[in-house]
Coordinates of C-alpha atoms and ligand atoms in Angstrom, one line a residue:
M1 CA 80.3 87.5 90.5
D2 CA 81.8 88.8 87.6
R3 CA 83.8 87.6 85.6
L4 CA 86.1 88.6 82.3
E5 CA 86.0 86.8 79.0
I6 CA 88.3 87.0 76.8
E7 CA 88.9 85.9 73.8
G8 CA 92.8 86.7 73.5
G9 CA 95.2 87.3 69.9
A10 CA 94.1 90.9 69.1
P11 CA 96.7 94.0 69.2
L12 CA 95.3 96.4 71.2
R13 CA 95.5 100.1 68.7
G14 CA 94.1 103.5 68.8
E15 CA 93.3 105.7 72.8
V16 CA 93.1 104.6 75.9
Q17 CA 92.6 106.9 78.3
V18 CA 94.3 107.0 81.6
S19 CA 91.2 108.0 84.8
G20 CA 92.6 110.0 87.9
S21 CA 94.7 108.3 90.2
K22 CA 93.1 106.1 93.2
N23 CA 95.9 106.7 95.8
A24 CA 96.0 110.0 95.2
T25 CA 92.7 109.9 95.6
L26 CA 92.5 108.0 98.8
P27 CA 94.5 110.2 101.0
A28 CA 92.9 113.3 99.3
L29 CA 89.6 111.8 101.0
F30 CA 90.2 112.0 104.1
A31 CA 91.9 114.7 104.0
T32 CA 88.5 116.4 103.8
L33 CA 88.4 115.8 108.3
L34 CA 90.4 118.2 107.7
A35 CA 89.1 121.8 107.5
P36 CA 85.4 122.3 107.7
G37 CA 83.5 123.6 104.7
V38 CA 82.6 121.9 101.2
H39 CA 85.3 120.7 99.3
H40 CA 85.4 119.8 95.6
L41 CA 87.6 117.2 94.1
R42 CA 87.9 116.8 90.5
C43 CA 89.0 113.9 88.3
V44 CA 88.4 111.3 90.6
P45 CA 87.7 107.9 89.4
D46 CA 84.9 105.6 90.0
L47 CA 85.8 102.9 91.9
R48 CA 84.4 100.6 94.6
D49 CA 87.6 102.0 96.8
I50 CA 86.7 105.1 96.1
R51 CA 82.4 104.4 97.3
T52 CA 84.4 102.6 100.7
T53 CA 85.8 105.8 101.2
F54 CA 82.1 107.5 100.6
A55 CA 81.0 105.3 103.6
V56 CA 83.8 105.6 105.8
L57 CA 83.4 109.3 105.3
R58 CA 79.3 109.6 105.9
T59 CA 79.8 107.3 108.7
L60 CA 82.0 110.2 109.9
G61 CA 79.0 112.9 109.9
V62 CA 80.5 114.3 106.2
Q63 CA 78.4 114.5 103.7
V64 CA 79.8 113.1 100.7
E65 CA 78.7 113.4 97.0
M66 CA 79.6 111.7 93.8
G67 CA 78.3 114.9 90.2
A68 CA 78.3 113.8 86.9
R69 CA 81.8 113.7 85.4
S70 CA 83.9 112.1 88.2
R71 CA 83.3 115.1 90.1
V72 CA 83.1 114.8 94.3
Q73 CA 81.7 117.7 96.4
A74 CA 82.6 116.7 100.0
D75 CA 81.0 119.0 103.0
A76 CA 83.1 118.3 106.3
S77 CA 81.6 120.8 108.8
K78 CA 80.1 119.1 110.9
V79 CA 82.2 115.5 111.7
E80 CA 80.2 114.2 114.7
N81 CA 81.2 110.6 114.8
F82 CA 84.8 109.8 115.4
E83 CA 84.0 105.4 114.7
A84 CA 85.7 103.4 111.4
P85 CA 84.0 100.8 111.8
Y86 CA 85.7 97.4 110.8
D87 CA 82.3 96.6 108.2
L88 CA 84.3 99.2 106.2
V89 CA 88.1 99.1 107.3
R90 CA 88.4 95.0 106.1
T91 CA 87.3 96.0 102.5
M92 CA 89.6 98.7 102.9
R93 CA 93.4 98.9 104.9
A94 CA 93.3 102.9 103.9
S95 CA 91.0 103.7 106.1
I96 CA 93.5 103.2 109.1
L97 CA 94.2 106.8 106.6
A98 CA 90.7 108.7 108.6
L99 CA 93.0 108.5 112.2
G100 CA 95.7 111.3 111.3
P101 CA 92.7 113.5 109.9
L102 CA 90.5 113.0 113.3
V103 CA 92.7 112.9 116.4
A104 CA 95.0 115.8 114.6
R105 CA 90.8 118.6 114.7
H106 CA 88.9 116.7 116.0
G107 CA 90.4 115.1 119.5
K108 CA 89.6 111.1 118.9
A109 CA 89.2 108.8 116.8
R110 CA 88.1 105.1 116.5
V111 CA 89.6 102.4 114.2
S112 CA 89.4 99.3 113.4
L113 CA 93.0 97.3 113.0
P114 CA 92.7 96.4 109.5
G115 CA 94.1 93.5 110.0
G116 CA 96.1 90.8 106.9
C117 CA 95.3 90.7 103.2
A118 CA 96.2 88.6 100.2
I119 CA 99.8 90.6 99.8
G120 CA 100.6 89.8 103.6
A121 CA 100.6 91.0 106.5
R122 CA 100.9 94.4 106.3
P123 CA 101.1 96.3 109.4
I124 CA 100.6 99.4 111.0
D125 CA 103.3 100.1 113.3
Q126 CA 104.9 103.1 111.6
H127 CA 101.5 104.9 111.3
L128 CA 101.0 104.2 115.1
K129 CA 104.4 105.5 115.8
A130 CA 103.8 108.9 114.2
L131 CA 100.7 109.8 115.7
R132 CA 102.1 108.7 119.4
A133 CA 105.3 110.4 118.2
L134 CA 103.0 113.7 117.8
G135 CA 101.7 113.3 120.6
A136 CA 98.5 111.5 120.3
Q137 CA 97.8 108.5 123.1
I138 CA 96.4 105.5 121.2
D139 CA 95.1 101.9 122.9
L140 CA 94.7 99.3 120.9
E141 CA 91.7 97.4 121.6
H142 CA 88.4 95.1 121.0
G143 CA 90.6 95.4 117.5
Y144 CA 90.5 99.1 117.3
V145 CA 93.0 102.0 117.5
N146 CA 92.0 104.7 119.8
A147 CA 93.5 107.5 119.7
R148 CA 92.8 111.0 121.6
A149 CA 94.9 114.2 122.1
K150 CA 93.5 117.6 123.7
R151 CA 96.1 119.1 120.9
L152 CA 99.1 116.9 119.0
T153 CA 102.4 118.3 119.1
G154 CA 105.5 118.7 116.6
A155 CA 108.2 116.2 116.4
R156 CA 111.2 114.4 115.6
I157 CA 109.9 111.2 112.9
V158 CA 112.0 108.5 111.5
F159 CA 110.8 105.9 109.4
D160 CA 111.8 102.4 110.7
Q161 CA 111.4 101.7 106.5
V162 CA 109.3 103.5 103.3
T163 CA 106.3 104.2 104.3
V164 CA 103.3 105.9 101.1
G165 CA 100.4 104.7 103.8
G166 CA 102.5 105.5 106.9
T167 CA 104.3 108.7 105.3
E168 CA 100.6 110.2 104.2
Q169 CA 98.8 109.8 107.7
A170 CA 101.6 111.9 109.4
M171 CA 101.2 114.7 106.9
M172 CA 97.4 114.8 108.1
A173 CA 97.8 114.8 111.8
A174 CA 101.2 117.1 111.6
V175 CA 99.7 119.6 109.2
L176 CA 97.3 121.2 112.4
A177 CA 100.1 120.0 115.1
R178 CA 102.2 123.0 117.3
G179 CA 105.0 123.4 116.2
E180 CA 107.4 121.8 113.4
T181 CA 107.4 117.9 112.0
V182 CA 110.4 116.4 110.5
L183 CA 109.3 113.3 109.0
E184 CA 112.7 111.3 108.2
N185 CA 113.2 108.1 105.3
A186 CA 109.5 109.6 104.7
A187 CA 108.3 107.7 101.4
R188 CA 109.2 110.0 98.1
E189 CA 106.1 108.5 95.8
P190 CA 104.0 111.0 92.9
E191 CA 101.3 110.3 95.6
I192 CA 103.0 112.3 98.4
S193 CA 103.6 115.0 96.3
E194 CA 100.5 115.3 95.7
L195 CA 98.9 115.2 98.9
A196 CA 101.6 117.7 100.3
K197 CA 100.0 120.3 97.1
I198 CA 96.5 119.5 97.9
L199 CA 97.3 120.1 102.2
T200 CA 99.0 122.9 101.0
S201 CA 96.0 124.7 99.0
M202 CA 94.1 124.1 102.3
G203 CA 96.9 126.6 104.7
A204 CA 99.7 124.0 105.6
K205 CA 102.6 124.4 105.5
I206 CA 105.2 121.7 103.9
D207 CA 107.9 121.9 103.0
G208 CA 110.3 118.3 100.8
A209 CA 107.8 116.4 100.1
G210 CA 108.7 114.5 96.7
D211 CA 112.2 114.0 98.8
S212 CA 112.8 111.5 102.2
V213 CA 113.0 114.5 104.2
I214 CA 109.9 115.7 104.8
T215 CA 109.3 119.4 107.3
I216 CA 105.6 120.9 108.9
S217 CA 104.7 123.8 110.2
G218 CA 101.8 123.2 111.8
V219 CA 98.9 125.9 111.2
D220 CA 95.6 126.0 113.0
E221 CA 93.2 126.3 111.0
L222 CA 92.6 124.8 106.7
R223 CA 90.4 125.5 104.3
P224 CA 88.5 123.0 102.2
M225 CA 90.3 121.8 98.6
D226 CA 90.1 122.8 95.5
H227 CA 91.8 120.4 93.3
A228 CA 91.9 117.9 90.2
M229 CA 93.1 114.2 90.8
A230 CA 96.4 113.6 88.3
A231 CA 95.9 111.2 86.6
D232 CA 97.0 107.2 87.1
R233 CA 100.3 105.9 87.0
I234 CA 100.2 102.7 87.0
E235 CA 96.4 102.3 85.8
A236 CA 99.0 103.7 81.8
G237 CA 101.2 101.1 83.5
S238 CA 99.0 99.0 83.3
F239 CA 98.5 99.6 79.7
M240 CA 101.8 100.2 78.1
V241 CA 102.2 96.4 79.5
A242 CA 98.6 95.0 77.4
A243 CA 99.7 97.6 74.0
A244 CA 103.6 95.5 74.5
M245 CA 102.7 92.1 74.8
T246 CA 99.7 92.6 72.5
R247 CA 102.7 93.6 69.9
G248 CA 100.4 96.8 70.0
D249 CA 99.8 100.5 68.9
L250 CA 98.3 102.2 71.9
L251 CA 98.4 106.1 72.8
I252 CA 97.6 106.8 76.2
R253 CA 95.9 108.9 76.8
D254 CA 96.9 111.1 80.0
C255 CA 99.5 109.2 80.2
P256 CA 102.1 110.5 83.8
A257 CA 105.0 109.7 81.9
N258 CA 107.9 111.5 84.2
H259 CA 106.1 109.6 87.3
L260 CA 106.7 106.2 85.2
D261 CA 110.6 105.7 84.6
A262 CA 111.1 102.9 85.9
V263 CA 108.3 101.0 84.0
I264 CA 109.4 102.8 81.0
E265 CA 112.9 101.4 80.8
K266 CA 111.8 98.4 81.6
L267 CA 109.1 97.9 78.8
R268 CA 112.4 99.7 76.3
E269 CA 115.0 97.1 77.4
A270 CA 112.0 94.2 76.9
G271 CA 111.5 95.9 73.0
A272 CA 108.6 97.8 72.9
Q273 CA 109.2 101.3 71.8
I274 CA 107.7 104.4 73.8
E275 CA 107.2 107.7 72.2
T276 CA 106.1 110.3 74.7
S277 CA 104.1 113.4 73.5
G278 CA 101.4 116.0 73.9
K279 CA 98.5 114.2 73.7
G280 CA 100.2 111.1 75.6
V281 CA 102.4 108.1 75.8
R282 CA 102.3 105.8 72.8
V283 CA 103.2 102.2 73.0
R284 CA 103.9 99.0 70.2
G285 CA 105.2 95.6 71.2
P286 CA 108.3 94.1 69.0
D287 CA 107.0 90.3 67.6
R288 CA 108.7 89.1 70.5
L289 CA 109.5 90.8 73.7
Q290 CA 112.9 90.4 75.4
P291 CA 113.1 88.7 78.6
V292 CA 114.1 92.0 81.9
Q293 CA 115.2 91.6 85.4
I294 CA 113.2 93.7 87.9
T295 CA 114.1 94.5 91.4
T296 CA 110.8 96.1 92.8
A297 CA 111.8 99.4 95.4
P298 CA 110.4 101.8 96.8
Y299 CA 109.6 105.1 94.1
P300 CA 111.5 105.9 92.2
G301 CA 112.6 102.6 91.5
F302 CA 110.5 99.6 89.9
P303 CA 106.8 100.0 92.0
T304 CA 105.5 96.5 93.2
D305 CA 102.4 97.1 92.1
M306 CA 104.0 96.9 88.4
Q307 CA 104.9 93.2 89.6
A308 CA 102.4 91.1 88.6
Q309 CA 102.0 93.5 84.5
L310 CA 105.4 92.3 84.3
M311 CA 106.1 89.0 85.6
A312 CA 102.9 88.8 82.9
A313 CA 104.7 90.1 79.8
C314 CA 107.9 87.7 80.4
A315 CA 105.6 85.2 80.2
I316 CA 106.1 84.9 76.7
A317 CA 109.5 86.5 76.4
N318 CA 112.5 85.8 74.5
G319 CA 114.2 84.1 77.2
A320 CA 114.5 83.5 81.3
S321 CA 113.9 86.8 83.6
V322 CA 114.2 87.2 87.5
I323 CA 111.5 88.9 89.3
R324 CA 112.4 89.9 93.3
E325 CA 109.8 91.7 94.8
T326 CA 111.4 93.8 98.2
I327 CA 107.5 95.0 99.6
F328 CA 105.4 92.1 100.2
E329 CA 106.5 89.6 101.1
N330 CA 103.9 87.2 100.0
R331 CA 103.4 90.0 96.0
Y332 CA 103.3 85.9 93.9
M333 CA 100.0 84.8 94.2
H334 CA 99.6 85.0 90.4
V335 CA 102.4 83.3 89.8
P336 CA 100.4 79.8 89.7
E337 CA 96.9 81.8 87.7
L338 CA 99.5 82.7 85.3
V339 CA 101.3 78.9 85.7
R340 CA 97.9 77.5 84.4
M341 CA 98.2 79.8 81.3
G342 CA 100.8 77.7 80.8
A343 CA 103.7 80.2 81.8
D344 CA 106.8 79.1 83.4
I345 CA 107.5 80.2 86.2
T346 CA 109.6 79.0 89.9
V347 CA 109.6 80.7 93.3
E348 CA 111.9 80.9 95.4
G349 CA 111.4 83.1 98.4
H350 CA 111.2 86.3 97.0
T351 CA 112.3 86.0 93.6
A352 CA 110.5 84.4 90.7
V353 CA 112.1 83.5 87.9
I354 CA 110.5 83.1 84.6
R355 CA 111.2 81.2 81.1
G356 CA 109.7 82.4 78.4
V357 CA 107.6 80.2 76.6
S358 CA 105.9 81.1 72.8
S359 CA 102.9 81.6 73.4
L360 CA 100.1 81.7 76.3
S361 CA 96.7 78.5 76.5
G362 CA 93.1 80.7 77.4
A363 CA 92.2 79.3 81.0
P364 CA 90.1 80.1 83.5
V365 CA 91.7 81.7 86.4
M366 CA 91.3 83.8 89.6
A367 CA 91.7 87.0 90.6
S368 CA 93.0 87.5 94.2
D369 CA 93.8 90.7 94.7
L370 CA 94.3 94.5 92.0
R371 CA 97.7 93.9 90.4
A372 CA 97.5 90.4 90.2
G373 CA 93.7 90.7 89.2
V374 CA 94.8 92.6 85.8
A375 CA 97.7 90.8 85.2
L376 CA 95.2 87.9 84.1
V377 CA 93.4 90.8 82.3
I378 CA 96.2 91.2 80.1
A379 CA 97.6 87.6 79.6
G380 CA 94.4 86.8 79.1
L381 CA 94.3 89.9 76.2
A382 CA 97.7 87.9 74.2
A383 CA 96.9 84.9 74.5
R384 CA 96.0 81.5 72.1
G385 CA 91.2 81.1 72.9
K386 CA 89.7 82.2 75.7
T387 CA 89.9 83.4 79.5
V388 CA 88.0 83.0 81.3
V389 CA 89.2 86.3 84.5
N390 CA 86.4 85.5 88.3
R391 CA 86.3 87.5 91.2
V392 CA 86.6 90.8 88.9
Y393 CA 86.0 92.6 92.4
H394 CA 89.3 92.5 92.9
L395 CA 90.1 94.5 89.8
D396 CA 87.0 96.9 90.4
R397 CA 88.1 98.5 93.2
G398 CA 91.6 100.4 91.1
Y399 CA 90.7 100.7 87.2
E400 CA 87.7 102.3 85.8
G401 CA 85.4 100.7 83.6
I402 CA 88.7 98.7 82.5
E403 CA 86.7 96.1 79.2
K404 CA 84.7 99.8 78.5
K405 CA 88.4 101.2 77.8
L406 CA 89.9 97.7 76.0
R407 CA 87.0 96.9 74.1
K408 CA 87.5 100.8 72.5
A409 CA 91.2 99.9 71.3
G410 CA 89.9 96.7 69.9
A411 CA 90.0 93.8 72.9
R412 CA 87.5 90.9 72.6
I413 CA 86.8 90.9 76.2
R414 CA 83.0 91.2 77.9
R415 CA 82.3 91.0 81.6
V416 CA 78.8 88.6 82.7
R417 CA 76.8 89.3 85.4
S418 CA 75.9 86.6 87.5
R419 CA 74.1 87.5 91.2
G420 CA 76.2 86.5 94.9
Ligands
UD1_1 C1 100.4 102.3 99.6 C2 100.1 101.6 97.6 C3 99.7 100.3 97.5 C4 101.2 100.1 96.6 C5 102.5 100.4 97.5 C6 104.2 100.7 98.2 C7 97.8 103.1 98.6 C8 95.8 103.2 99.0 N1 98.0 101.0 98.6 O1 100.0 101.3 100.6 O2 99.1 100.6 96.2 O3 101.5 99.2 96.6 O4 101.9 102.0 98.8 O5 103.7 101.0 97.6 O6 98.5 104.1 98.4 N2 104.2 99.0 106.1 C9 105.0 98.5 108.0 N3 104.5 99.5 108.4 C10 103.6 100.0 108.9 C11 103.3 100.3 106.9 C12 104.2 99.7 106.3 O7 105.0 97.2 108.6 O8 103.5 100.5 109.9 C13 106.1 98.0 105.5 C14 104.0 96.9 104.6 O9 103.7 96.2 105.0 C15 104.8 97.5 102.9 C16 106.0 98.2 103.1 O10 105.8 98.6 104.6 O11 106.0 95.6 102.9 C17 105.0 99.1 102.5 O12 104.1 99.5 102.7 P1 102.9 100.9 102.8 O13 104.2 102.2 101.4 O14 102.6 101.2 103.9 O15 101.5 100.3 101.6 P2 100.4 100.9 101.7 O16 100.3 102.7 101.7 O17 99.8 99.7 102.5

């Protein structure tokens, strides 16, 4: 298992380039199942989750290739298998997104139930509720979801809670349903708007994506997509925190600043100087960060995917910060690791109180999930001495060439490869 070794204390300087968005690319890849023909995607990040999605698509019969310059070609003309097996789904929960497109275009699907994950139980009841409302017959047996429908029929679906994946699932099913579908209490994340843009380019009729009510008029067939993925807002936000925490001066190229308002606001409150220009976003870190109060919430609120990184920053702020995690029940796995680096954090229920210390000290730590992992890397960049982040495979799920990008910006970081 690879690990990252970081010698802390070097400010991030110069420039860093943001890759295409992982969370927008995953549904886009599953949407290829909706139309026969050859689909083209550009600015696709080369990540473990993306390769897992390729594996799922190949199992189903889609011929998918990653070419040069982050281009992906997927031929979905011959989908001849309808099962996404446990071995793939368990490594990436988003595989459940195969369900909607398969049942919408092919009338049947069998996808393994994802089970829990490090950050909580993560049920899929809202996905199934939406598909049932559209007329799919759903059975759960032997750890699999079986879905069947001759043709889905439009319906009004009110989500019990805001869910990004559930909204994507319902959209991808409803685009080929007979009649109109109205999704209420839909997620408003930028990834939803991007999926709507992609589906619309394929011939779908969608109104209101980006708002909490989305209306979809089903069509009989769709054509292949040709789309360039937007930049990854969470990767960009992670670089922002790293620059702010290391007293850096970093230009983040292709930073989707308009999707990072809540993060930029908190970093400014903490004392970072942030300027937006045509080139990207420039972040300059203060001598000492100030404490902040953060509550995670669905978009446009503060993203849960940035909570761990901001907690790392709060750990060295000049005073006490409070963070409330409202999206996932078990998303404080990075806390004991940050404490090993000298942070003073107490957690009670969903609330973490972080009393800033003057500096963190490098230590061996373990990544428990994607965002917890990047928070530890960022903490290591700002800490005194050497930090070793183990279980880097979590980071490889969502950060393309992270050590190369950070090294180019002056970080002293290297990957140590090991087998097993
Ligand atoms: C997506 C993102 C993830 C991000 C999360 C919240 C991808 C691949 N992942 O995950 O990075 O952290 O949005 O912004 O895009 N829930 C249910 N029932 C359901 C579905 C969800 O109870 O059927 C709950 C979840 O357990 C969670 C909350 O709803 O508490 C939000 O989850 P959701 O928005 O669905 O997250 P994902 O789409 O899985």
